[in-house]
Short mmCIF file of C-alpha atoms in Angstrom, two decimals:
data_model
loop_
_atom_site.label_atom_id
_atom_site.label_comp_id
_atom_site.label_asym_id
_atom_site.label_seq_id
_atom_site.Cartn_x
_atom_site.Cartn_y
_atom_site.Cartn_z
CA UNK A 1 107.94 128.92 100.72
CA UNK A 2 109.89 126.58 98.57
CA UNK A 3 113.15 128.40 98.44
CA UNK A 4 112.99 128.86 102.12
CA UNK A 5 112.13 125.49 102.68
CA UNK A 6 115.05 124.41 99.90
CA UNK A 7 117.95 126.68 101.35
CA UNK A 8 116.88 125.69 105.20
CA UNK A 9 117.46 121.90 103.87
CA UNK A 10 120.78 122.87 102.26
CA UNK A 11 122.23 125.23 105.56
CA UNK A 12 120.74 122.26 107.66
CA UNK A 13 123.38 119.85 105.69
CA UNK A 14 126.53 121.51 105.11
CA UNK A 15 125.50 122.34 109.23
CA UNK A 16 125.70 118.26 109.68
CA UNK A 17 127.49 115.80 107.92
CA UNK A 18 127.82 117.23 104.45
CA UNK A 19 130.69 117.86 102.95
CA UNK A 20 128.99 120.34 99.49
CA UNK A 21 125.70 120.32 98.61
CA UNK A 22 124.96 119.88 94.70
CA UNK A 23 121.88 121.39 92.97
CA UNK A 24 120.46 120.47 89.65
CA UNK A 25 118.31 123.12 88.42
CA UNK A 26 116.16 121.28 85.61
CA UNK A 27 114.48 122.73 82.15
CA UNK A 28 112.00 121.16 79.95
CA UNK A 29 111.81 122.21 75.83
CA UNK A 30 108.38 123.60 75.43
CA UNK A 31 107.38 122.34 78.56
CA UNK A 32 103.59 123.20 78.83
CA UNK A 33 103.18 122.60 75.46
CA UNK A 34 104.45 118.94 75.03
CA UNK A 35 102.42 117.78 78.23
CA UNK A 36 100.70 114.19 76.22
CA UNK A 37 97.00 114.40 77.15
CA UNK A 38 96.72 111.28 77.34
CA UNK A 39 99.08 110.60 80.46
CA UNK A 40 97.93 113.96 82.34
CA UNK A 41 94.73 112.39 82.13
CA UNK A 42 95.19 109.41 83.19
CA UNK A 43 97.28 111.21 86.37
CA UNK A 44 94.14 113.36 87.04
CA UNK A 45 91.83 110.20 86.87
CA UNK A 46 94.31 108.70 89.95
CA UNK A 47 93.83 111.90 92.06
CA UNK A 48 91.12 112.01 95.12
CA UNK A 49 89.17 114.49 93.59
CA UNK A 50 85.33 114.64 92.17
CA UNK A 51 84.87 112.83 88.87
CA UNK A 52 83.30 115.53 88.10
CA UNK A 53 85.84 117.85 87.80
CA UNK A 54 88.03 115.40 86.45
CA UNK A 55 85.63 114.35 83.62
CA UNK A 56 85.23 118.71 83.02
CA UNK A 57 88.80 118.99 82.79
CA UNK A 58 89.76 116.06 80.54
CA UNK A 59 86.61 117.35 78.07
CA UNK A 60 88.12 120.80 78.61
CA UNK A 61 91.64 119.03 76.93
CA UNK A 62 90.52 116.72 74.60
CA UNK A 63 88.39 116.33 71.20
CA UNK A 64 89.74 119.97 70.32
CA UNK A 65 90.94 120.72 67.05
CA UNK A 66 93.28 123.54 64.76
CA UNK A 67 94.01 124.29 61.36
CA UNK A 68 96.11 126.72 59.82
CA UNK A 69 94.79 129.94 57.31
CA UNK A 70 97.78 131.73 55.35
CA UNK A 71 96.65 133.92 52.31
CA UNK A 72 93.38 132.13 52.59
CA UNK A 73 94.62 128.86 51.93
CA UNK A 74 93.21 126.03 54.54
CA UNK A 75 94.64 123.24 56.08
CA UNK A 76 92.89 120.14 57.23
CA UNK A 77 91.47 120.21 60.97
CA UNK A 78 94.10 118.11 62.82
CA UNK A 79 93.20 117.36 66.50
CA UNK A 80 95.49 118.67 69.40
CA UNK A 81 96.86 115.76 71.57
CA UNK A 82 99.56 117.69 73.13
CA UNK A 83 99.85 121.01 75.14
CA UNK A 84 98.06 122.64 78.64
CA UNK A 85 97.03 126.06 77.57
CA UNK A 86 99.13 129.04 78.99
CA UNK A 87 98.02 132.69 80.61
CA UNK A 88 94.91 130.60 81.99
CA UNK A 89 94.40 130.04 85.39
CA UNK A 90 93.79 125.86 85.12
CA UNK A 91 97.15 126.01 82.67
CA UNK A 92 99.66 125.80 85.77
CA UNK A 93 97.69 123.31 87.79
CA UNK A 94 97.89 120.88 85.38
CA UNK A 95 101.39 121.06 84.72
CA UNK A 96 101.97 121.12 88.39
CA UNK A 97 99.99 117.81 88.16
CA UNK A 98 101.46 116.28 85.41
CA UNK A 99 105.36 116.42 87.12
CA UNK A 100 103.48 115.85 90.75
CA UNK A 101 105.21 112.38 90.41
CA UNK A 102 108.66 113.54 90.23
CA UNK A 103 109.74 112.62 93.61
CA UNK A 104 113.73 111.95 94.71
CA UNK A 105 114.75 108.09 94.85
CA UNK A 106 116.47 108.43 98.20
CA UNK A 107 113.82 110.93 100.52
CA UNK A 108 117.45 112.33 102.45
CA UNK A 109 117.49 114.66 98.90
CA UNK A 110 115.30 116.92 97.83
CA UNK A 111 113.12 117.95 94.78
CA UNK A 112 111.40 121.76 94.69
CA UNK A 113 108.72 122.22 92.13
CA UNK A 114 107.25 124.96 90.97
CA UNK A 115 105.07 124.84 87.59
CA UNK A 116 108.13 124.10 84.87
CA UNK A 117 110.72 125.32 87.59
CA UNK A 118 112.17 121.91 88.94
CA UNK A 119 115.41 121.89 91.42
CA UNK A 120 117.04 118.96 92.94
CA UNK A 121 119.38 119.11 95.97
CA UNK A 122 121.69 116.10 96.40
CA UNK A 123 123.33 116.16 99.72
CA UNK A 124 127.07 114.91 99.55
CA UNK A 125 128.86 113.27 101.87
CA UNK A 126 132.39 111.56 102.03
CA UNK A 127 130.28 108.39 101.40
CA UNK A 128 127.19 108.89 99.63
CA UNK A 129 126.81 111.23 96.44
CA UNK A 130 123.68 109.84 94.78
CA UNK A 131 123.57 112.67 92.16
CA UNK A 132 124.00 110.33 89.18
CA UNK A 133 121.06 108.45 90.30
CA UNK A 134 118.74 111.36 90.95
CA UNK A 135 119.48 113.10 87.82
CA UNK A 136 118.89 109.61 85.84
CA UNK A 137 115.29 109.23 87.55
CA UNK A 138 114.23 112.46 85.95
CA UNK A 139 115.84 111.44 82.65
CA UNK A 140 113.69 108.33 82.81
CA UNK A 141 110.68 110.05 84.29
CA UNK A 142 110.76 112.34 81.27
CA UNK A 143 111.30 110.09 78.76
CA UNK A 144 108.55 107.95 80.37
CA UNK A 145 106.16 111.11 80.29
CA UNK A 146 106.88 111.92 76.61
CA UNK A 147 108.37 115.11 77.78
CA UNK A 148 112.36 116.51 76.85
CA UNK A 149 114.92 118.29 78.83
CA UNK A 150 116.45 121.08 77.41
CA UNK A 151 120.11 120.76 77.86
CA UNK A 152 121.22 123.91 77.48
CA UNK A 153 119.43 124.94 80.56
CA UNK A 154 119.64 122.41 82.65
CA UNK A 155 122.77 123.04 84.97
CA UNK A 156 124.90 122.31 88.20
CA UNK A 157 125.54 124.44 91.44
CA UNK A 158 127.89 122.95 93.92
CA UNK A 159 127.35 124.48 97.70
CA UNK A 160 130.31 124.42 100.00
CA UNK A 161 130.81 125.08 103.54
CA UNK A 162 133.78 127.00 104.73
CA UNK A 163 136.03 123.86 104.52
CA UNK A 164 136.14 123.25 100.30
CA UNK A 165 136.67 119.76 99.25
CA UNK A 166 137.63 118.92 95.61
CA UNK A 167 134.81 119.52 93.60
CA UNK A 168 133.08 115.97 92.13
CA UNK A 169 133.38 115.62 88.09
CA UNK A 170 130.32 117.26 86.43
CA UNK A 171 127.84 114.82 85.31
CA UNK A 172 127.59 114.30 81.54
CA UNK A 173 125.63 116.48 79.29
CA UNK A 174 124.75 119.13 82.82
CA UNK A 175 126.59 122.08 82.79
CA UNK A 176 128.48 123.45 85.88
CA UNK A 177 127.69 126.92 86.92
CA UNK A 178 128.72 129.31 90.01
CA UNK A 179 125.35 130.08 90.26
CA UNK A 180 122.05 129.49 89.90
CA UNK A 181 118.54 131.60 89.22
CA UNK A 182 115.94 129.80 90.92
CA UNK A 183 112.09 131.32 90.87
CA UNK A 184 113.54 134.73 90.79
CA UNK A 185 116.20 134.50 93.05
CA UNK A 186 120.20 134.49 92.55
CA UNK A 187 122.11 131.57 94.41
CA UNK A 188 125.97 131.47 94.07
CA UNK A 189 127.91 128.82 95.29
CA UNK A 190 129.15 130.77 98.43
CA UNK A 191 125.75 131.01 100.58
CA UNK A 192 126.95 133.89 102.32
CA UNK A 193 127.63 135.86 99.29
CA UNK A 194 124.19 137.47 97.29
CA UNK A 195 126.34 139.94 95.28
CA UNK A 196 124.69 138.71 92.04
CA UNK A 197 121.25 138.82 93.43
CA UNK A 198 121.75 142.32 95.39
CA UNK A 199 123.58 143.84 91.65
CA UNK A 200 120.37 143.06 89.65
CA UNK A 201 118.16 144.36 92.60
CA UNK A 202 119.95 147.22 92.89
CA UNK A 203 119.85 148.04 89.30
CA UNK A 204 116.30 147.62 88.70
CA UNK A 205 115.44 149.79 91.64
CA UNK A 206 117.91 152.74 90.23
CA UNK A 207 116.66 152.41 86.78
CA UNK A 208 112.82 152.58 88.25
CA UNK A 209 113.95 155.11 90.21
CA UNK A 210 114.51 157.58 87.01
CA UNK A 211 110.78 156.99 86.10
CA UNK A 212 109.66 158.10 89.41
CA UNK A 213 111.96 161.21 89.11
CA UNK A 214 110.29 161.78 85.47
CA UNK A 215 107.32 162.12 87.23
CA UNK A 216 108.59 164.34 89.86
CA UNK A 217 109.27 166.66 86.55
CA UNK A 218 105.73 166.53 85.54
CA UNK A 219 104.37 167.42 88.71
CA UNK A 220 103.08 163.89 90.56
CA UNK A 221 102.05 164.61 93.95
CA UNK A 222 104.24 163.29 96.84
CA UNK A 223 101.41 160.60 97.72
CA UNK A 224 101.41 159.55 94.28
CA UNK A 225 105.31 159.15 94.05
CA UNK A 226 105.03 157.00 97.33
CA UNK A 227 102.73 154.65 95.72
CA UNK A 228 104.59 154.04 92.62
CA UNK A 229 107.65 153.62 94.63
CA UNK A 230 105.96 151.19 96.38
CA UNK A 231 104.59 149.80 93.38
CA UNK A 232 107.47 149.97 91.62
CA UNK A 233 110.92 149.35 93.60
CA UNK A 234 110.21 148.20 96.96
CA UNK A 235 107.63 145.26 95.82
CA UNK A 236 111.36 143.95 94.11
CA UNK A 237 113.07 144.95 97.48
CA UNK A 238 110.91 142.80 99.22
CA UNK A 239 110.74 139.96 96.92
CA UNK A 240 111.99 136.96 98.87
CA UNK A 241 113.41 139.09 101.96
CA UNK A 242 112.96 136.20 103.97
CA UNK A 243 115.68 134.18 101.67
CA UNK A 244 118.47 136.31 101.21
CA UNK A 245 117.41 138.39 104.55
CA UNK A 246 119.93 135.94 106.12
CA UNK A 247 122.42 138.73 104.91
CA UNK A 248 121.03 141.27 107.53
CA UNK A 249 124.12 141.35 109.53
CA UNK A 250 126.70 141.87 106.55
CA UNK A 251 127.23 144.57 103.47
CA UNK A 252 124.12 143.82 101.43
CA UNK A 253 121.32 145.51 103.43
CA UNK A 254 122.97 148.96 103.80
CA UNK A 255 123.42 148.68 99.92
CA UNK A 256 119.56 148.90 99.93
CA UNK A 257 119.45 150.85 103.21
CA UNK A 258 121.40 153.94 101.38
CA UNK A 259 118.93 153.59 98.08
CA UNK A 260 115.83 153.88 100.74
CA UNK A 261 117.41 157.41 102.29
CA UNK A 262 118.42 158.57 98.92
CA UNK A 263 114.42 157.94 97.38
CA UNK A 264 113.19 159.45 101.62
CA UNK A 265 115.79 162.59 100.60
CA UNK A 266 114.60 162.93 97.04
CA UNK A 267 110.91 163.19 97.97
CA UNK A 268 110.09 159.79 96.39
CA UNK A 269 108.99 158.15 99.62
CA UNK A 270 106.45 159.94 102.33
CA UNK A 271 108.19 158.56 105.13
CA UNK A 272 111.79 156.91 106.00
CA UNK A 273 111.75 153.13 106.03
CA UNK A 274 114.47 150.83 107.10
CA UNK A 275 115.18 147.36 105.57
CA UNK A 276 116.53 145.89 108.66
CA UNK A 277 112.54 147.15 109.67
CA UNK A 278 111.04 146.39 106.57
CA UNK A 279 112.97 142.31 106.90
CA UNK A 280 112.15 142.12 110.67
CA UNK A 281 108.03 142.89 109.67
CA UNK A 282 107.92 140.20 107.01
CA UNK A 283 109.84 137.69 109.45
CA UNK A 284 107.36 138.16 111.97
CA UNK A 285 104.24 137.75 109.43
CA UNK A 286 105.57 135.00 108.29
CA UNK A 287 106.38 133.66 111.37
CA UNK A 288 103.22 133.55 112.42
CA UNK A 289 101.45 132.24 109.86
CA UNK A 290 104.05 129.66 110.09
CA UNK A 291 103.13 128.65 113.98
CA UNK A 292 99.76 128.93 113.77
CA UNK A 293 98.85 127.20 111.00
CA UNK A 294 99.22 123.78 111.30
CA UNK A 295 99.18 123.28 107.70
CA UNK A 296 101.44 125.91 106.52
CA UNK A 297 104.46 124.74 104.22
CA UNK A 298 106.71 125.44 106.86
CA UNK A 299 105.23 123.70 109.95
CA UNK A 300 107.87 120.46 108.96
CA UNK A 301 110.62 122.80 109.77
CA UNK A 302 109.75 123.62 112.68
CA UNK A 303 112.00 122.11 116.05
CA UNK A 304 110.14 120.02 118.43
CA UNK A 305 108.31 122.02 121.52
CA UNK A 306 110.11 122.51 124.59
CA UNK A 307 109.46 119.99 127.52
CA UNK A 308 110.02 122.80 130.31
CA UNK A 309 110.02 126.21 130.60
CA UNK A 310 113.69 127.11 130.77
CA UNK A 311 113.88 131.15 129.89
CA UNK A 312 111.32 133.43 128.35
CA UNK A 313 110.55 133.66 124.80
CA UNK A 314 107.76 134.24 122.19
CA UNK A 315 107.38 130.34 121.61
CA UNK A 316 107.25 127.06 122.87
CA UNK A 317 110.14 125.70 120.65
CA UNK A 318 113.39 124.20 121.06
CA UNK A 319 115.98 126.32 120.25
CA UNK A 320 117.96 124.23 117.80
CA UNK A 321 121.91 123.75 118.15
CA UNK A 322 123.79 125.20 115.30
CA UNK A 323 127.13 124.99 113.72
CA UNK A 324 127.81 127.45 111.47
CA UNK A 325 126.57 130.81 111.37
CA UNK A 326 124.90 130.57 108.37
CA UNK A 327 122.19 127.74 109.27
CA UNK A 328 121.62 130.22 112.38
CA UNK A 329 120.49 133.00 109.66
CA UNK A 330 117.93 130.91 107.77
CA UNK A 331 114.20 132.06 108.49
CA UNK A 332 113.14 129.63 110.82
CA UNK A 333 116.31 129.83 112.80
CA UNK A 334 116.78 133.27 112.74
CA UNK A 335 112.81 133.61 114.41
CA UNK A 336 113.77 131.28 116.61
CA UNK A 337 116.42 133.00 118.20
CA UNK A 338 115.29 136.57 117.82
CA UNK A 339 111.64 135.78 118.32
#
Protein backbone atom coordinates (compact mmCIF):
# COMPACT_ATOMS: atom_id res chain seq x y z
CA UNK A 1 0.00 0.00 0.00
CA UNK A 2 2.66 2.52 0.68
CA UNK A 3 4.56 2.31 -2.53
CA UNK A 4 1.36 2.51 -4.39
CA UNK A 5 0.20 5.20 -2.45
CA UNK A 6 3.99 6.92 -2.78
CA UNK A 7 4.38 6.44 -6.69
CA UNK A 8 0.46 7.56 -7.28
CA UNK A 9 1.61 10.91 -5.31
CA UNK A 10 4.75 11.20 -7.46
CA UNK A 11 2.83 10.36 -11.22
CA UNK A 12 0.05 12.71 -9.73
CA UNK A 13 2.92 15.62 -9.63
CA UNK A 14 5.13 15.42 -12.47
CA UNK A 15 1.13 15.00 -14.06
CA UNK A 16 0.54 18.77 -12.52
CA UNK A 17 2.79 21.39 -11.86
CA UNK A 18 6.04 19.64 -11.12
CA UNK A 19 8.82 20.06 -12.82
CA UNK A 20 11.12 16.50 -11.06
CA UNK A 21 10.20 14.93 -8.18
CA UNK A 22 13.15 14.28 -5.55
CA UNK A 23 13.18 11.29 -3.13
CA UNK A 24 15.25 10.87 -0.06
CA UNK A 25 15.40 7.39 0.89
CA UNK A 26 16.59 7.56 4.70
CA UNK A 27 18.81 4.92 6.92
CA UNK A 28 19.32 4.82 10.56
CA UNK A 29 22.85 3.05 12.18
CA UNK A 30 21.55 0.26 14.28
CA UNK A 31 18.26 1.51 14.11
CA UNK A 32 16.17 -0.85 16.39
CA UNK A 33 18.81 -1.11 18.59
CA UNK A 34 19.56 2.60 19.57
CA UNK A 35 15.70 3.32 20.08
CA UNK A 36 16.29 5.37 24.00
CA UNK A 37 13.63 3.74 26.20
CA UNK A 38 13.10 6.41 27.78
CA UNK A 39 11.56 8.60 24.85
CA UNK A 40 9.61 5.48 23.23
CA UNK A 41 8.05 5.43 26.45
CA UNK A 42 7.16 8.46 26.98
CA UNK A 43 5.62 8.35 23.07
CA UNK A 44 3.61 5.22 24.08
CA UNK A 45 2.35 6.96 27.35
CA UNK A 46 0.86 9.93 24.73
CA UNK A 47 -0.96 7.28 22.58
CA UNK A 48 -4.96 6.57 23.08
CA UNK A 49 -4.46 3.25 24.11
CA UNK A 50 -5.18 1.19 27.57
CA UNK A 51 -2.70 1.99 30.34
CA UNK A 52 -2.64 -1.22 30.62
CA UNK A 53 -0.93 -2.22 27.79
CA UNK A 54 1.16 0.66 27.95
CA UNK A 55 2.29 0.02 31.58
CA UNK A 56 2.92 -4.11 30.13
CA UNK A 57 4.95 -2.85 27.46
CA UNK A 58 7.16 -0.26 29.19
CA UNK A 59 7.78 -3.21 32.11
CA UNK A 60 8.33 -5.50 29.12
CA UNK A 61 11.43 -2.72 28.13
CA UNK A 62 12.70 -1.60 31.16
CA UNK A 63 14.51 -2.80 34.56
CA UNK A 64 16.21 -5.58 32.28
CA UNK A 65 19.68 -6.32 32.60
CA UNK A 66 23.04 -8.20 30.65
CA UNK A 67 26.38 -9.17 31.38
CA UNK A 68 28.95 -10.67 29.43
CA UNK A 69 30.67 -14.55 30.10
CA UNK A 70 34.00 -15.18 27.99
CA UNK A 71 36.20 -18.16 29.27
CA UNK A 72 34.16 -17.95 32.39
CA UNK A 73 35.12 -14.65 33.32
CA UNK A 74 31.96 -12.29 34.43
CA UNK A 75 31.16 -8.93 33.93
CA UNK A 76 29.06 -6.75 36.13
CA UNK A 77 25.13 -6.74 35.36
CA UNK A 78 24.73 -3.41 33.49
CA UNK A 79 21.05 -2.47 32.75
CA UNK A 80 19.82 -2.09 29.05
CA UNK A 81 18.45 1.46 28.35
CA UNK A 82 18.62 1.22 24.70
CA UNK A 83 17.28 -1.21 21.97
CA UNK A 84 13.48 -2.79 20.86
CA UNK A 85 14.13 -6.45 20.55
CA UNK A 86 14.20 -7.90 16.92
CA UNK A 87 12.51 -11.31 15.26
CA UNK A 88 9.59 -10.57 17.89
CA UNK A 89 6.36 -9.68 16.90
CA UNK A 90 5.99 -6.31 19.43
CA UNK A 91 9.81 -5.42 18.04
CA UNK A 92 8.41 -3.58 14.78
CA UNK A 93 5.49 -1.87 16.43
CA UNK A 94 7.48 -0.09 18.58
CA UNK A 95 9.85 1.16 16.21
CA UNK A 96 6.98 2.03 13.99
CA UNK A 97 5.94 4.04 17.12
CA UNK A 98 8.94 5.53 18.05
CA UNK A 99 9.46 7.42 14.27
CA UNK A 100 5.34 7.77 14.19
CA UNK A 101 6.27 11.51 14.69
CA UNK A 102 8.25 11.96 11.67
CA UNK A 103 5.83 13.86 9.68
CA UNK A 104 6.86 16.38 6.50
CA UNK A 105 6.98 20.26 7.46
CA UNK A 106 5.01 21.31 4.42
CA UNK A 107 1.85 18.39 4.12
CA UNK A 108 2.14 19.08 -0.16
CA UNK A 109 5.37 16.39 0.42
CA UNK A 110 5.34 13.26 1.52
CA UNK A 111 6.93 10.84 4.12
CA UNK A 112 6.41 6.72 3.67
CA UNK A 113 7.28 4.68 6.66
CA UNK A 114 7.74 1.41 7.03
CA UNK A 115 9.52 -0.05 10.34
CA UNK A 116 13.36 1.44 9.71
CA UNK A 117 12.42 1.99 5.91
CA UNK A 118 11.75 5.88 5.77
CA UNK A 119 11.26 7.75 2.18
CA UNK A 120 10.58 11.33 1.61
CA UNK A 121 9.17 12.76 -1.66
CA UNK A 122 9.75 16.50 -2.17
CA UNK A 123 7.74 17.77 -5.01
CA UNK A 124 9.69 20.47 -7.12
CA UNK A 125 8.49 23.11 -8.81
CA UNK A 126 10.02 26.19 -10.71
CA UNK A 127 9.26 27.95 -7.36
CA UNK A 128 9.25 25.84 -4.45
CA UNK A 129 11.97 23.02 -3.73
CA UNK A 130 11.70 22.59 0.05
CA UNK A 131 14.10 19.57 0.06
CA UNK A 132 16.71 21.28 2.26
CA UNK A 133 14.12 21.86 4.78
CA UNK A 134 12.59 18.40 4.84
CA UNK A 135 15.78 16.62 4.99
CA UNK A 136 16.92 19.07 8.00
CA UNK A 137 13.60 18.15 10.03
CA UNK A 138 14.67 14.55 10.08
CA UNK A 139 18.25 15.55 10.94
CA UNK A 140 16.79 17.38 13.91
CA UNK A 141 14.12 14.83 14.64
CA UNK A 142 16.92 12.30 14.96
CA UNK A 143 19.19 14.05 16.80
CA UNK A 144 16.26 15.04 19.08
CA UNK A 145 15.34 11.20 19.42
CA UNK A 146 18.92 10.13 20.27
CA UNK A 147 18.91 8.18 17.12
CA UNK A 148 21.83 8.51 13.94
CA UNK A 149 21.57 8.42 10.26
CA UNK A 150 23.76 6.36 8.50
CA UNK A 151 25.21 8.32 5.72
CA UNK A 152 26.33 5.95 3.61
CA UNK A 153 22.85 4.83 2.98
CA UNK A 154 20.97 7.53 3.00
CA UNK A 155 20.63 8.77 -0.73
CA UNK A 156 18.87 10.92 -3.53
CA UNK A 157 16.57 9.92 -6.55
CA UNK A 158 15.53 12.71 -8.79
CA UNK A 159 12.12 11.81 -10.91
CA UNK A 160 11.65 13.57 -14.19
CA UNK A 161 8.90 13.86 -16.57
CA UNK A 162 9.54 13.67 -20.23
CA UNK A 163 10.63 17.38 -20.35
CA UNK A 164 14.26 17.19 -18.12
CA UNK A 165 15.18 20.31 -16.39
CA UNK A 166 18.73 20.80 -14.96
CA UNK A 167 19.06 18.68 -12.18
CA UNK A 168 19.19 20.79 -8.54
CA UNK A 169 22.79 20.49 -6.66
CA UNK A 170 22.78 17.41 -4.35
CA UNK A 171 22.31 18.28 -0.84
CA UNK A 172 25.38 17.95 1.40
CA UNK A 173 26.48 14.76 2.92
CA UNK A 174 23.19 12.68 0.65
CA UNK A 175 24.36 10.87 -2.08
CA UNK A 176 22.77 11.06 -5.61
CA UNK A 177 21.73 7.83 -7.14
CA UNK A 178 19.77 6.74 -10.50
CA UNK A 179 17.90 4.64 -8.47
CA UNK A 180 16.49 3.66 -5.57
CA UNK A 181 15.45 0.15 -3.62
CA UNK A 182 12.54 0.91 -1.66
CA UNK A 183 10.74 -2.10 0.52
CA UNK A 184 11.79 -4.49 -2.11
CA UNK A 185 11.19 -2.72 -5.06
CA UNK A 186 13.65 -1.07 -7.80
CA UNK A 187 12.80 2.68 -8.74
CA UNK A 188 15.05 4.38 -11.41
CA UNK A 189 14.79 7.79 -12.20
CA UNK A 190 12.87 7.18 -15.53
CA UNK A 191 9.31 5.88 -14.14
CA UNK A 192 8.64 4.18 -17.22
CA UNK A 193 11.73 2.19 -17.19
CA UNK A 194 11.82 -1.09 -14.42
CA UNK A 195 14.81 -2.70 -16.21
CA UNK A 196 16.66 -2.92 -12.85
CA UNK A 197 13.73 -4.27 -11.01
CA UNK A 198 12.56 -6.78 -13.96
CA UNK A 199 16.81 -8.01 -14.23
CA UNK A 200 16.84 -9.07 -10.53
CA UNK A 201 13.28 -10.65 -10.90
CA UNK A 202 14.15 -12.33 -13.71
CA UNK A 203 17.24 -13.75 -12.29
CA UNK A 204 15.92 -15.04 -9.17
CA UNK A 205 13.12 -16.79 -10.95
CA UNK A 206 15.80 -18.58 -13.49
CA UNK A 207 18.10 -19.46 -10.76
CA UNK A 208 14.90 -21.01 -8.68
CA UNK A 209 13.98 -22.39 -11.64
CA UNK A 210 17.19 -24.91 -11.67
CA UNK A 211 16.04 -26.18 -8.19
CA UNK A 212 12.71 -27.05 -9.46
CA UNK A 213 14.36 -28.84 -12.48
CA UNK A 214 16.68 -30.73 -9.76
CA UNK A 215 13.68 -32.00 -8.55
CA UNK A 216 12.23 -32.92 -11.79
CA UNK A 217 15.59 -35.28 -11.79
CA UNK A 218 14.65 -36.89 -8.62
CA UNK A 219 11.30 -37.69 -9.54
CA UNK A 220 8.80 -34.80 -7.82
CA UNK A 221 5.42 -35.27 -9.02
CA UNK A 222 3.95 -32.62 -11.41
CA UNK A 223 1.57 -31.31 -8.47
CA UNK A 224 4.44 -31.02 -6.33
CA UNK A 225 6.59 -29.01 -8.94
CA UNK A 226 3.47 -26.64 -9.30
CA UNK A 227 3.52 -25.87 -5.72
CA UNK A 228 7.08 -25.08 -5.33
CA UNK A 229 6.88 -23.01 -8.38
CA UNK A 230 4.35 -21.29 -6.83
CA UNK A 231 6.12 -21.20 -3.72
CA UNK A 232 9.11 -20.43 -5.10
CA UNK A 233 9.11 -18.02 -8.33
CA UNK A 234 5.78 -16.70 -8.87
CA UNK A 235 5.24 -15.43 -5.04
CA UNK A 236 8.51 -12.97 -6.38
CA UNK A 237 6.56 -12.49 -9.73
CA UNK A 238 3.81 -11.22 -7.95
CA UNK A 239 5.49 -9.20 -5.40
CA UNK A 240 4.23 -5.66 -5.87
CA UNK A 241 2.45 -6.35 -9.40
CA UNK A 242 0.29 -3.64 -8.68
CA UNK A 243 3.49 -1.09 -8.66
CA UNK A 244 5.46 -1.84 -11.50
CA UNK A 245 2.21 -3.52 -13.29
CA UNK A 246 1.96 0.02 -14.77
CA UNK A 247 4.46 -1.59 -17.34
CA UNK A 248 1.70 -3.95 -18.75
CA UNK A 249 1.55 -2.31 -22.05
CA UNK A 250 5.46 -2.18 -22.78
CA UNK A 251 8.57 -4.90 -22.95
CA UNK A 252 8.69 -5.97 -19.32
CA UNK A 253 5.67 -8.31 -18.98
CA UNK A 254 6.44 -10.56 -21.99
CA UNK A 255 9.98 -10.83 -20.34
CA UNK A 256 8.03 -12.70 -17.57
CA UNK A 257 5.30 -13.87 -19.97
CA UNK A 258 8.09 -16.08 -21.99
CA UNK A 259 9.64 -17.45 -18.41
CA UNK A 260 5.80 -18.57 -17.51
CA UNK A 261 5.53 -20.71 -21.07
CA UNK A 262 9.02 -21.91 -20.75
CA UNK A 263 8.27 -23.38 -16.74
CA UNK A 264 4.12 -24.47 -18.57
CA UNK A 265 6.54 -26.29 -21.48
CA UNK A 266 9.01 -27.76 -19.04
CA UNK A 267 6.36 -29.42 -16.87
CA UNK A 268 7.05 -27.07 -13.91
CA UNK A 269 3.60 -25.51 -13.87
CA UNK A 270 0.12 -27.71 -14.12
CA UNK A 271 -1.51 -25.22 -16.11
CA UNK A 272 -0.54 -22.03 -18.44
CA UNK A 273 -0.87 -18.72 -16.66
CA UNK A 274 -0.57 -15.31 -18.12
CA UNK A 275 0.85 -12.22 -16.30
CA UNK A 276 -1.23 -9.77 -18.10
CA UNK A 277 -4.02 -12.43 -16.20
CA UNK A 278 -2.18 -12.98 -13.25
CA UNK A 279 -1.78 -8.49 -12.94
CA UNK A 280 -5.45 -7.99 -14.04
CA UNK A 281 -6.62 -10.64 -10.87
CA UNK A 282 -4.59 -8.80 -8.25
CA UNK A 283 -5.90 -5.31 -9.68
CA UNK A 284 -9.28 -6.35 -9.26
CA UNK A 285 -8.71 -7.81 -5.53
CA UNK A 286 -7.26 -5.01 -4.70
CA UNK A 287 -9.59 -2.92 -6.15
CA UNK A 288 -12.11 -4.00 -4.25
CA UNK A 289 -10.90 -4.08 -1.09
CA UNK A 290 -9.96 -0.64 -1.94
CA UNK A 291 -13.85 0.57 -2.65
CA UNK A 292 -15.36 -1.19 -0.17
CA UNK A 293 -13.57 -0.56 2.64
CA UNK A 294 -13.88 2.67 3.82
CA UNK A 295 -10.85 2.43 5.80
CA UNK A 296 -8.50 0.89 3.46
CA UNK A 297 -5.07 2.81 2.87
CA UNK A 298 -6.14 3.65 -0.40
CA UNK A 299 -9.68 5.11 0.03
CA UNK A 300 -7.72 8.94 0.05
CA UNK A 301 -6.85 8.22 -3.47
CA UNK A 302 -9.73 7.64 -4.60
CA UNK A 303 -11.60 10.57 -7.18
CA UNK A 304 -14.74 12.03 -5.96
CA UNK A 305 -18.18 10.04 -7.02
CA UNK A 306 -19.85 10.95 -10.06
CA UNK A 307 -22.89 13.43 -9.80
CA UNK A 308 -24.80 11.70 -12.87
CA UNK A 309 -24.80 8.75 -14.59
CA UNK A 310 -23.01 9.59 -17.83
CA UNK A 311 -21.87 5.95 -19.43
CA UNK A 312 -21.68 2.54 -17.85
CA UNK A 313 -19.01 1.36 -15.68
CA UNK A 314 -18.14 -0.85 -12.63
CA UNK A 315 -18.11 2.32 -10.25
CA UNK A 316 -19.50 5.38 -9.22
CA UNK A 317 -16.23 7.44 -9.67
CA UNK A 318 -15.04 10.25 -11.59
CA UNK A 319 -12.87 9.35 -14.12
CA UNK A 320 -9.92 11.62 -13.45
CA UNK A 321 -8.24 13.82 -16.33
CA UNK A 322 -4.74 12.84 -17.03
CA UNK A 323 -1.71 14.19 -18.67
CA UNK A 324 0.75 11.91 -19.24
CA UNK A 325 0.45 8.39 -19.83
CA UNK A 326 2.17 7.33 -17.04
CA UNK A 327 -0.20 8.80 -14.14
CA UNK A 328 -2.97 6.93 -16.36
CA UNK A 329 -1.01 3.50 -15.51
CA UNK A 330 -0.84 3.89 -11.73
CA UNK A 331 -3.26 1.38 -9.84
CA UNK A 332 -5.98 3.49 -9.03
CA UNK A 333 -6.06 5.04 -12.43
CA UNK A 334 -5.51 2.20 -14.36
CA UNK A 335 -8.94 0.49 -12.37
CA UNK A 336 -10.51 3.36 -13.04
CA UNK A 337 -10.40 3.28 -16.58
CA UNK A 338 -10.39 -0.42 -17.23
CA UNK A 339 -12.73 -1.22 -14.38
Amino acid sequence: MALIKARHTWMEWLDGNASMVRVFSFDFSKAFDTVAHEILCNKLKKLPISPYITNWIINFLTNTYQRVVVDGVKTEYLPINRGVPQGTVLGPILFSIMINDIRPVQASNLIVKFADDINLGIKVTDDSDASYMETNNIINWAETNRMKLNYKKTWEMVIRGKITRPLPAPLPMIVRKSWLKILGVTFQENPSMWDMHLDELMSKACSRMYIIRICKYYGFSWKELDLLFHSLILSIIVFSIEVWGCASYSKYLSQVDQLLKRAYKYGYLMYQVSIVDILNNKDRDLWEKTTTDPNHALQVLLPPSRQLELRNRGHDYELPRVRTEMFKRVFVNRCLFNF
